[in-house]
Coordinates of C-alpha atoms in Angstrom, one line a residue:
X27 CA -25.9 -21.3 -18.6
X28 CA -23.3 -22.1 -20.7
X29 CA -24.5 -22.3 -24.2
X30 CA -21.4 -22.9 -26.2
X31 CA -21.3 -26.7 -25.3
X32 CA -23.1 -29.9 -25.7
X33 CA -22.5 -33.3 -25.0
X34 CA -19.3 -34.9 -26.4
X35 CA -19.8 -36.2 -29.6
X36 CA -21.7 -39.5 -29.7
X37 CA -24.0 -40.4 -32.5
X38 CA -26.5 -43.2 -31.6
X39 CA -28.7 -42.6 -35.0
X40 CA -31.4 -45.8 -34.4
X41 CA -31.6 -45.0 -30.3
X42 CA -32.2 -41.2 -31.8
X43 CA -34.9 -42.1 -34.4
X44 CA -37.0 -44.2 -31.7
X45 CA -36.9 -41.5 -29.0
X46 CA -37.9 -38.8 -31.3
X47 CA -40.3 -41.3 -33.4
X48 CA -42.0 -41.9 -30.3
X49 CA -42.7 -38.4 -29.4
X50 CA -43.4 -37.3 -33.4
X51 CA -46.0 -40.4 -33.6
X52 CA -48.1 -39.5 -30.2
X53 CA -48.3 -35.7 -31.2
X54 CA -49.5 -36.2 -34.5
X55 CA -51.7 -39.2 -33.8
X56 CA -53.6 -37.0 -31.7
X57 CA -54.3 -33.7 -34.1
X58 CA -57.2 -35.9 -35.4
X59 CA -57.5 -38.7 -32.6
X60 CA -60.8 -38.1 -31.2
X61 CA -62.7 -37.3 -34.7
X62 CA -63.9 -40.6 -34.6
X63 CA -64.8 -40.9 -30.8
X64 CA -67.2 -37.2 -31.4
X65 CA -70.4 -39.8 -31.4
X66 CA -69.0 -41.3 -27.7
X67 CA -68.5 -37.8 -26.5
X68 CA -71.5 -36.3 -27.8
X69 CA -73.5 -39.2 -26.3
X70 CA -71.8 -39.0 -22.6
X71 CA -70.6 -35.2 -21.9
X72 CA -73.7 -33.4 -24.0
X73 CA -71.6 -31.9 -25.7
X74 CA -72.8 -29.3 -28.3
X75 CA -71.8 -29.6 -32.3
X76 CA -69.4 -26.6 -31.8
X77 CA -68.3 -27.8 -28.4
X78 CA -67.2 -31.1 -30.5
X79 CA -65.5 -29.4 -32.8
X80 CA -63.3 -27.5 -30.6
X81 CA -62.0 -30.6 -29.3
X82 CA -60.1 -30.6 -32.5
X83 CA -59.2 -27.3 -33.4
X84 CA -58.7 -26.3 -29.9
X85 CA -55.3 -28.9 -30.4
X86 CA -54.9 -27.3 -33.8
X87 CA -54.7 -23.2 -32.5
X88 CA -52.9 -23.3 -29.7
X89 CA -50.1 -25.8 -31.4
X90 CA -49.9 -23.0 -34.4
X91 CA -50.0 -19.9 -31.7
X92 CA -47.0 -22.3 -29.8
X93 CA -44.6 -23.8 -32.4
X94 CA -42.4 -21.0 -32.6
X95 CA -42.0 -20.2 -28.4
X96 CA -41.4 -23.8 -28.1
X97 CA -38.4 -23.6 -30.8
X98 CA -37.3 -20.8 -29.0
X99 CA -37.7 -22.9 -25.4
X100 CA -35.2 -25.3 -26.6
X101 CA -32.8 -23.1 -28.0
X102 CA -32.1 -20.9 -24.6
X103 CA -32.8 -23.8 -22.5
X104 CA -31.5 -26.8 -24.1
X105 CA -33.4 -29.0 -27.0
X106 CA -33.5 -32.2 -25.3
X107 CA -34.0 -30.7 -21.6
X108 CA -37.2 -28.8 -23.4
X109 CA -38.2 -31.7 -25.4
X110 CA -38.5 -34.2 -22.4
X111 CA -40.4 -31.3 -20.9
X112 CA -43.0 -31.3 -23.2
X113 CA -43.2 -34.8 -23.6
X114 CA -44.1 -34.8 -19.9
X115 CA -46.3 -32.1 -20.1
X116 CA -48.1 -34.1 -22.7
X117 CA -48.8 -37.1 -20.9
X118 CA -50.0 -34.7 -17.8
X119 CA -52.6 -33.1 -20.5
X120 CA -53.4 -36.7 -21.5
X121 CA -54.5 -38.2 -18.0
X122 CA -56.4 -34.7 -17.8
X123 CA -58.1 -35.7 -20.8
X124 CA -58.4 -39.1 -19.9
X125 CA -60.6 -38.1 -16.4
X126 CA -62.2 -35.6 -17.8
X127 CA -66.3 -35.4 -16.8
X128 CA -67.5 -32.6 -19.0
X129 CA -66.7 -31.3 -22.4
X130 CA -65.2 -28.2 -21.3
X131 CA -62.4 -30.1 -19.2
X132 CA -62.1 -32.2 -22.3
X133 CA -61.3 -28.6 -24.3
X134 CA -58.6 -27.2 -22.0
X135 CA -57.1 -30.6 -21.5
X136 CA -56.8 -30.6 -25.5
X137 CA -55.5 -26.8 -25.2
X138 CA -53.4 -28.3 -22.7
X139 CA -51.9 -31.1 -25.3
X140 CA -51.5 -28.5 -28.0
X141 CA -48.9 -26.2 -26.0
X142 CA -47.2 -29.0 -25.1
X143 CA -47.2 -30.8 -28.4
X144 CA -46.1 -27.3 -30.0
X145 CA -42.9 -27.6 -27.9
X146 CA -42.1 -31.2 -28.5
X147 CA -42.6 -31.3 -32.1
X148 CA -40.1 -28.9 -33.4
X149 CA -37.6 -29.8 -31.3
X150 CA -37.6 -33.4 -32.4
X151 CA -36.7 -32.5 -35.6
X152 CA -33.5 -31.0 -34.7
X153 CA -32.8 -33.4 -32.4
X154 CA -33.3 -35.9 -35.1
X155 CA -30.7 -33.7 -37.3
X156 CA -28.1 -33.1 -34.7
X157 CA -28.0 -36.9 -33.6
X158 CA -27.4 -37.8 -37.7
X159 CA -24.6 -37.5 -39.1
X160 CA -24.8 -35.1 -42.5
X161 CA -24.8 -37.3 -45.2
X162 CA -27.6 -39.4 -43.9
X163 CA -29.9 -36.5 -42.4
X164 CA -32.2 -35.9 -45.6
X165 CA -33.0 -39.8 -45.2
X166 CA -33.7 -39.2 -41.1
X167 CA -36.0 -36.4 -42.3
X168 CA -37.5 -38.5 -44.5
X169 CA -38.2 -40.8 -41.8
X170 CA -39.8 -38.4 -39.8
X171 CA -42.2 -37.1 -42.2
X172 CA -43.3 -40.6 -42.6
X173 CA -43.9 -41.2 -38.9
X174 CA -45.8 -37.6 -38.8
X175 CA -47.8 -38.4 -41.8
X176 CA -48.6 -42.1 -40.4
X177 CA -49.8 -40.8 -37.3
X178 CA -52.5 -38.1 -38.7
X179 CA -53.5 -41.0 -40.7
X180 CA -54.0 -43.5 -38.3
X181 CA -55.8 -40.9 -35.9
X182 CA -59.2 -41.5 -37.6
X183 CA -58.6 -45.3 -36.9
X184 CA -56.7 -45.8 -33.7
X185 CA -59.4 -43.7 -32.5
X186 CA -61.8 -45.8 -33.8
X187 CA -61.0 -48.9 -32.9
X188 CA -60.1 -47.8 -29.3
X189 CA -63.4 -46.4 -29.2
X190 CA -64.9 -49.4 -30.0
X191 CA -63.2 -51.8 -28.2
X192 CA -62.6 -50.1 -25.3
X193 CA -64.1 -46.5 -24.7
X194 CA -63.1 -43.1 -25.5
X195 CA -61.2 -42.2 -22.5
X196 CA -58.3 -44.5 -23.6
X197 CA -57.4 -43.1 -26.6
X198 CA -55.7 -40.7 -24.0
X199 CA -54.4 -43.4 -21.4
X200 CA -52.6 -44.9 -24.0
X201 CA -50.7 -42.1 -24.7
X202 CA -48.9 -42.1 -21.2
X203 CA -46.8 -45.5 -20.9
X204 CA -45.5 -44.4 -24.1
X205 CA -44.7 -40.4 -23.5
X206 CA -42.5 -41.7 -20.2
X207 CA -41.1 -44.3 -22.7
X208 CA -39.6 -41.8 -25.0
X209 CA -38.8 -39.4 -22.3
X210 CA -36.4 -42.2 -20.9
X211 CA -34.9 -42.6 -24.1
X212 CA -34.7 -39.0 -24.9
X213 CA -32.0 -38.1 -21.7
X214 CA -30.7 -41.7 -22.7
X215 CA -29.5 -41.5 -26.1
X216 CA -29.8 -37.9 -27.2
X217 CA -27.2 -35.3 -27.1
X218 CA -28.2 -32.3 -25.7
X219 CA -28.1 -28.8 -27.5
X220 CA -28.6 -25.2 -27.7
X221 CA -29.5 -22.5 -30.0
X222 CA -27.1 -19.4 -30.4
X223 CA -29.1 -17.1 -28.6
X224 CA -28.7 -16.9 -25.5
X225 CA -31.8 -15.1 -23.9
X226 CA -35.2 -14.8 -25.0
X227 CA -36.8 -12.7 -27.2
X228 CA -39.8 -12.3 -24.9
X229 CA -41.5 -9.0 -27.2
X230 CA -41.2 -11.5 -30.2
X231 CA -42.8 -14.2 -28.5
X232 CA -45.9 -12.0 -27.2
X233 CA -46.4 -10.4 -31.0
X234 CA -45.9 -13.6 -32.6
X235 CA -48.2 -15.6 -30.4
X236 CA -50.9 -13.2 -30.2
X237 CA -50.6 -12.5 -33.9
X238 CA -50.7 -16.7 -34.9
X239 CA -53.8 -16.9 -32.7
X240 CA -55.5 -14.2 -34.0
X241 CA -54.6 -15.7 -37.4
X242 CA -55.3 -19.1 -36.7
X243 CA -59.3 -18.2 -35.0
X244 CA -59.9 -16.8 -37.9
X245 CA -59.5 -19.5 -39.9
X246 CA -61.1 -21.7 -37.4
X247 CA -64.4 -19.5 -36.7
X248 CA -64.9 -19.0 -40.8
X249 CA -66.5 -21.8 -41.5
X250 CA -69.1 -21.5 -38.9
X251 CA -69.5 -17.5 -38.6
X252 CA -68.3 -16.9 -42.5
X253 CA -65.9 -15.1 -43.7
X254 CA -67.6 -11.9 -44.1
X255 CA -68.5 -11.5 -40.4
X256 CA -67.3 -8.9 -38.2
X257 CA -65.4 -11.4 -35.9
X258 CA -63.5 -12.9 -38.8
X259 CA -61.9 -10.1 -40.4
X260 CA -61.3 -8.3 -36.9
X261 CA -59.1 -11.4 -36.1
X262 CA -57.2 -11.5 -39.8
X263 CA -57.1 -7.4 -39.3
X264 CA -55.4 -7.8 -35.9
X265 CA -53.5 -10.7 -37.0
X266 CA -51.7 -9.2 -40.0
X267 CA -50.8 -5.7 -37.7
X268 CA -49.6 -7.6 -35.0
X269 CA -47.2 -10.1 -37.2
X270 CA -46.4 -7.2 -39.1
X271 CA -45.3 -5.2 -35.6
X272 CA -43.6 -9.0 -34.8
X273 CA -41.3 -8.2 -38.2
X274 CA -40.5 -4.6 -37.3
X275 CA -39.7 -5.4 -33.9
X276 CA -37.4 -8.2 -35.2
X277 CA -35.2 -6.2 -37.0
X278 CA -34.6 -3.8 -33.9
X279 CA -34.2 -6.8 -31.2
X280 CA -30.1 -7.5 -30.2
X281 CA -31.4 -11.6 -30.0
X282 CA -34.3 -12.3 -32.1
X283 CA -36.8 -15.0 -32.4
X284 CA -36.3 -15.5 -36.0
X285 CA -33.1 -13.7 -37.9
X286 CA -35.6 -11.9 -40.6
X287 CA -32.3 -12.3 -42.8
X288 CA -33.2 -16.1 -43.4
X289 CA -36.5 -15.2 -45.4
X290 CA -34.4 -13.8 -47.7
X291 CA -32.8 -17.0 -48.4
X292 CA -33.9 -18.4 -50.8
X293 CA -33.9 -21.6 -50.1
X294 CA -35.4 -21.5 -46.5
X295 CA -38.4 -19.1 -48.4
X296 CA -39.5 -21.4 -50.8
X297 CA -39.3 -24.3 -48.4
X298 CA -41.8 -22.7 -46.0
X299 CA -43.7 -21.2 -48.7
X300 CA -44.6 -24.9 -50.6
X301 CA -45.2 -26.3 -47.0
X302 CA -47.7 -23.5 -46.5
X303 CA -49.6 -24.4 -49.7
X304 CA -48.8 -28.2 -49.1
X305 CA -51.1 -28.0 -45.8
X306 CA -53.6 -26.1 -47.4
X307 CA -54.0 -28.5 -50.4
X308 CA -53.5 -31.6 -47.7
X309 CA -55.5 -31.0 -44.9
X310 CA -57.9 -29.4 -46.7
X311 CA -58.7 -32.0 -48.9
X312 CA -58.7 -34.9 -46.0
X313 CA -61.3 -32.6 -44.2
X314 CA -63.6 -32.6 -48.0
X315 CA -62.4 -36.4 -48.3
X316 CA -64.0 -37.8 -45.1
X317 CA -67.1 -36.4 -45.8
X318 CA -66.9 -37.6 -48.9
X319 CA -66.5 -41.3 -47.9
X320 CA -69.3 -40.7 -45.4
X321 CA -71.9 -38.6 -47.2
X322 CA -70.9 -39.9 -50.5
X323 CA -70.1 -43.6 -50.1
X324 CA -72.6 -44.0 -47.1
X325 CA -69.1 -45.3 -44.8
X326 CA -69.0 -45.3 -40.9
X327 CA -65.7 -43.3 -39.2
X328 CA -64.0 -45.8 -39.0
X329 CA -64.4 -47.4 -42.4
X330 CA -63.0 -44.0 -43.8
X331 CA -59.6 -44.5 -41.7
X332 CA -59.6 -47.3 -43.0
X333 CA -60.1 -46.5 -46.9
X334 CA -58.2 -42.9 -46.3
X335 CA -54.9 -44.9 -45.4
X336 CA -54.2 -45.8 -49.1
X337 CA -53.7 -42.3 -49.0
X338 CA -52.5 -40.8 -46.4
X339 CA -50.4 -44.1 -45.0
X340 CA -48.1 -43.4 -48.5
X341 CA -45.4 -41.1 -46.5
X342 CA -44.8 -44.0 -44.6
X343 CA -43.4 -46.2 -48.0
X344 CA -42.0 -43.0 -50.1
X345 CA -41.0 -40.3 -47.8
X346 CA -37.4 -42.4 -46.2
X347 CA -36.4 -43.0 -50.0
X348 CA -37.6 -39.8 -51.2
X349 CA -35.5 -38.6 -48.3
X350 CA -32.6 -40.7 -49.1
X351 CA -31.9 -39.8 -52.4
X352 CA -32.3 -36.1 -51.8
X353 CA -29.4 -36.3 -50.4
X354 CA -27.6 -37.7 -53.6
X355 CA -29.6 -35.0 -55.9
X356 CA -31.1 -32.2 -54.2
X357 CA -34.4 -31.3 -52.5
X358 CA -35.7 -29.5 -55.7
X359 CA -36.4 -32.3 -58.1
X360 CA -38.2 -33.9 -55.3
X361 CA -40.1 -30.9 -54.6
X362 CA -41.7 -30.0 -57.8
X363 CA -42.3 -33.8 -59.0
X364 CA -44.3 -34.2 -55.3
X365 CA -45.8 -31.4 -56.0
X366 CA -47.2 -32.1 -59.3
X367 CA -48.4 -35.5 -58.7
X368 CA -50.1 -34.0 -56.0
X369 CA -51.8 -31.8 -58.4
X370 CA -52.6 -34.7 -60.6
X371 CA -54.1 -36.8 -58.0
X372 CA -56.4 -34.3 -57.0
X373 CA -57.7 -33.3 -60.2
X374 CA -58.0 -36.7 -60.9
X375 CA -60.5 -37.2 -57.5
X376 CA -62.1 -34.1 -58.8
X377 CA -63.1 -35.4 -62.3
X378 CA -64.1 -38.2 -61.1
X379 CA -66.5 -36.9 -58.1
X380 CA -70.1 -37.8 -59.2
X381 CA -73.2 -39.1 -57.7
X382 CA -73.0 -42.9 -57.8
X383 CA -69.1 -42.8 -56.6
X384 CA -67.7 -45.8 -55.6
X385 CA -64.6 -46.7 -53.4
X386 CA -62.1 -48.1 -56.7
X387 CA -62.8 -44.8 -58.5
X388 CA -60.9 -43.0 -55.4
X389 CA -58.0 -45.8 -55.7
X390 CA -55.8 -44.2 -58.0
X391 CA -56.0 -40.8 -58.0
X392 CA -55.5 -41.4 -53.9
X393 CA -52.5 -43.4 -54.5
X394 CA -50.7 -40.7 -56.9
X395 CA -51.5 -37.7 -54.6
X396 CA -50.0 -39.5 -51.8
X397 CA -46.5 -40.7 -53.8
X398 CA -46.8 -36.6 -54.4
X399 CA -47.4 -35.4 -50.9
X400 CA -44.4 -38.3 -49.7
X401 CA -42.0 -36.7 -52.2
X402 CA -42.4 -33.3 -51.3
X403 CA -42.7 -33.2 -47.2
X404 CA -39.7 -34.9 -46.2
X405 CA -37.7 -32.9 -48.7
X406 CA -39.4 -29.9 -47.8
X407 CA -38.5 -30.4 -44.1
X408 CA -35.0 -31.1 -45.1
X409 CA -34.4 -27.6 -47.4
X410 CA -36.0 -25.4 -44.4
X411 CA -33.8 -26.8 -41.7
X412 CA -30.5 -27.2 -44.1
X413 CA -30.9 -23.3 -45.1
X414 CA -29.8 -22.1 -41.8
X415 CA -27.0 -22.3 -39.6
X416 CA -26.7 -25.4 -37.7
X417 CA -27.3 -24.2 -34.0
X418 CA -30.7 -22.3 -35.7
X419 CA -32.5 -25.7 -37.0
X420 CA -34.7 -25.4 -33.9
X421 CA -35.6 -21.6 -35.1
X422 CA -35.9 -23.2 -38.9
X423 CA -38.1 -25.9 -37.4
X424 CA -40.5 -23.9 -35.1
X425 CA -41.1 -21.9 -38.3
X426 CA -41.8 -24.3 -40.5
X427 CA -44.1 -25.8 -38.2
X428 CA -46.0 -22.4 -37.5
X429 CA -46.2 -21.9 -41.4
X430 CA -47.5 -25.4 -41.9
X431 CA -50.2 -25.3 -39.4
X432 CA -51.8 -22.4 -40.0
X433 CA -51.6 -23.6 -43.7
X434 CA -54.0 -26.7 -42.1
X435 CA -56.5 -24.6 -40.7
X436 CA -56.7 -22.4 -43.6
X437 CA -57.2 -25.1 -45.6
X438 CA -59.8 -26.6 -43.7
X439 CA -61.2 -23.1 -44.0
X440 CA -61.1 -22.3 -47.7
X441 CA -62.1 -25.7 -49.0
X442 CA -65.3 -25.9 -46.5
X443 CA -66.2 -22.2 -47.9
X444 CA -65.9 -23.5 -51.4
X445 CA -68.3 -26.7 -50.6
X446 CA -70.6 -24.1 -49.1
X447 CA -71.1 -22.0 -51.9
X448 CA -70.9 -24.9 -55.1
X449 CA -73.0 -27.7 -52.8
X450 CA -75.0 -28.5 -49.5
X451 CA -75.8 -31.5 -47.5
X452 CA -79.6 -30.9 -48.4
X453 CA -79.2 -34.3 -50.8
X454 CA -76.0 -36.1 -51.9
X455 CA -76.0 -34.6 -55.2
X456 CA -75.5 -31.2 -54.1
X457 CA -72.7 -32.5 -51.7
X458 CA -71.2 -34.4 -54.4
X459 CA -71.1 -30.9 -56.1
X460 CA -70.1 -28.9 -53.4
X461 CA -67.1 -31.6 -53.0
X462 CA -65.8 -31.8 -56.2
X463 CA -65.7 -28.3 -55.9
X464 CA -63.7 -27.9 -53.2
X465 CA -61.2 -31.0 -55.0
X466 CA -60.8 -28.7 -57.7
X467 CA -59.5 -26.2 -55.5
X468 CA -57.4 -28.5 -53.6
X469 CA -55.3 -29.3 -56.9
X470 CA -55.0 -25.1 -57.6
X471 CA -53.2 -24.9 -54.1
X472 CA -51.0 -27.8 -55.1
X473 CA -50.2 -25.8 -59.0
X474 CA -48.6 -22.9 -56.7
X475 CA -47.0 -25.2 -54.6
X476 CA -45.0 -26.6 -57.9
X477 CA -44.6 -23.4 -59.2
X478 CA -42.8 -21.6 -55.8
X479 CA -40.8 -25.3 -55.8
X480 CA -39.5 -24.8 -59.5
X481 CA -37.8 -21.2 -58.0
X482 CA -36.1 -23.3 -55.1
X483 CA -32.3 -24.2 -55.3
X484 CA -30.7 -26.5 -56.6
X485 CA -28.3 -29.5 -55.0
X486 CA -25.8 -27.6 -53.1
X487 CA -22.2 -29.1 -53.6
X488 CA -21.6 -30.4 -50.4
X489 CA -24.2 -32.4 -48.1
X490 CA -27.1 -30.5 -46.7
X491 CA -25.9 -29.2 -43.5
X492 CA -23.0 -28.5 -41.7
X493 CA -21.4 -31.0 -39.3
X494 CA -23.4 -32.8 -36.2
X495 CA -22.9 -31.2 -32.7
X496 CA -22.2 -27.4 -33.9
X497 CA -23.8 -25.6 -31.1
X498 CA -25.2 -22.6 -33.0
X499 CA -22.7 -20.2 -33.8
X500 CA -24.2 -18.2 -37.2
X501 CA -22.3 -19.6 -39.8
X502 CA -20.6 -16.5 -41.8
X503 CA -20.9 -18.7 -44.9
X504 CA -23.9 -18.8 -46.6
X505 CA -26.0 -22.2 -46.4
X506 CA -27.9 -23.6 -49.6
X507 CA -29.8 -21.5 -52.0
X508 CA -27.7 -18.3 -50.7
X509 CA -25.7 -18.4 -53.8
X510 CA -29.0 -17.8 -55.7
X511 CA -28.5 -21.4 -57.6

């Protein structure tokens, strides 16, 4: 394979958003999808409380064990060519799901969406970036955050409403007409791509996906085994040797999976450092939040979509013109500010977490954390991808991707511990407790996030990345942040 062309130039930037929107909405739609179809489920497959919640995580892990061989997929064997493929794959794992006459099916065909989802999703984003010209990618990024962040939020609701109007198996039909939709579009209108390396790094991929999964099922299995059990540190032990044996092994490889060199830029380390407290602070907080509504404010599943969206539905009205006007003054301004109101929104919910809670209380400090969160994730995105050569924004993506999710599961993890040992659901004033606990710890993960932002670099003097269609030669130059500014 030739991997020092692509396609002729030829920029079709609203085709390019679509076919990579489509793909970006369905993936993350379905991270949370079926959390309010676990009643249905539980009702019709018999399934068990821990059998229900695997049908979440089970998406979660293997996406976070995945993220980075699917980056590396598109790279050696072309971006689009990889990223129809998974879309395809997808829609397989969703008529599986779909059919599916016992829980356990259900579980592998979730596994199933996960791997494939963990190859479409990184990709799209550098897709997105090489089908954009430079001056307008940190507003295309911006877009794409906003499509993410819409489809986690709606999840919750699609889910219920399809639930309710329809039954639970369709929340997995309808993802099919759609995947072959923006499969079509993708060989269409995108320009195909490749990284600059042109085998695989097949040692890499083995310690890095072992190492994420051990990582990631210890952050799932914490909150039901605790963190002092045998089976949880084994997994963080074996985890942390075997991602440390992924580094070593990286700097001896002739083509790795990640250039190591790129952590020390500064720019590209700070990014994935803020997304990694980001998700914790996020996703760990919507976990406390819908309990919350339910326990709390006595609301049904779908009734928390619902009143979660003034949330969570902000990337979608601030992340394209926080985007946009990174490009005119720099991701860290955006960054830090995001960051902060983040932190303020949360403490905010926290302080005003009591028994008697009503819905208007939540209004405000809901509607400044999400401004926050819109700021700081598109920008975020765009810094990571922008801090590397060109050809290696599939590499940047995957990481950033890998780093983010296991950020959401640890999240999940940490704030559930902290409700466990402030609160309890034996009345709601202990939950209440437990959950402004947990809030309070939410906005400390969001204070580090600002912090490791502040150190980020500033506006580099000339656009955010280099020019559309480069095919992955390293750049000898250094990219923004290298300068140490």
């Amino acid at each position: 394979m030739n991997t020092s062309t692509v396609t002729p130039p030829r920029l079709r930037p609203g085709w390019a958003l679509v076919a990579v929107g489509i793909g970006v909405f369905l993936t993350s739609l379905d991270v949370v999808v079926v959390a309010t179809a676990l009643p249905s489920l539980q009702a019709e497959l018999g399934a068990s409380l821990s059998e229900l919640e695997w049908t979440i995580n089970g998406y979660n892990l293997v996406f976070a064990c995945l993220v980075l061989t699917g980056a590396a997929l598109g790279d050696r064997f072309g971006r689009r060519r990889m990223y129809v493929l998974g879309l395809g794959l997808f829609a397989l794992a969703s008529v599986l799901a779909a059919m599916s006459t016992s829980i356990d099916t259900l579980i592998l065909a979730r596994f199933a969406q996960g791997a494939a989802a963990a190859v479409a999703m990184p990709l799209s984003m550098s897709l997105l970036a090489d089908n954009f010209p430079p001056e307008k990618r940190g507003a295309a990024m911006g877009i794409w955050g906003a499509i993410a962040g819409v489809g986690i939020a709606g999840g919750p609701v699609v889910g219920g409403f399809i639930t309710e109007g329809l039954s639970w198996e369709w929340i997995f039909w309808l993802n099919v007409p759609f995947a072959i939709i923006a499969m079509a579009l993708a060989y269409g209108v995108l320009r195909e791509s490749y990284g600059g390396r042109p085998k695989l790094d097949l040692g890499g991929l083995a310690l890095a996906g072992v190492g994420l999964f051990a990582l990631t099922w210890a952050g799932v299995q914490a909150p039901t085994v605790g963190w002092g059990s045998w089976e949880v540190i084994g997994a963080l032990v074996l985890g942390a040797v075997l991602m440390a044996a992924f580094v070593k092994w990286e700097t001896r490889t002739s083509h790795p999976m990640i250039p190591l060199a790129y952590f020390r830029n500064r720019g590209f380390a700070t990014a994935n450092i803020v997304g990694f407290c980001q998700q914790i602070s996020v996703i760990g907080t919507l976990f406390i939040l819908a309990q919350l509504m339910q326990t709390g404010l006595g609301l049904d599943p779908l009734q928390t979509g619902l009143r979660l969206l003034v949330w969570t539905g902000m990337p979608f009205l601030v992340a394209p013109i926080a985007g946009s006007l990174a490009d005119k003054f720099g991701t860290r301004p955006f960054m830090v500010a995001g960051m902060l109101l983040q932190t303020a929104g949360l403490a905010w919910m926290a302080a005003v977490t009591a028994p008697g809670i009503g819905y208007g209380q939540l209004i405000g400090p809901l509607i400044v954390s999400g401004v926050g969160i819109s700021m700081c994730f598109p920008t975020m995105t765009t810094l990571a991808l922008s801090s590397v050569p060109p050809g290696d924004t599939g590499t940047a993506a995957g990481a950033n991707n890998a780093v983010k999710e296991l950020g959401s599961v640890f999240g999940v993890a940490i704030l559930g511990a902290v409700f466990a040992m402030y609160g309890s659901y034996a009345s709601p004033a202990s939950a209440i407790d437990g959950f402004q606990a947990a809030l309070y710890v939410g906005a400390i993960g969001s204070v580090f996030g600002a912090i490791v932002a502040a150190f980020s670099p500033g506006k580099r003097a000339a656009g955010l990345s280099a020019p559309a269609g480069d095919t992955g030669t390293p750049d000898p130059a250094p990219v923004e942040g290298a300068t140490g500014r």
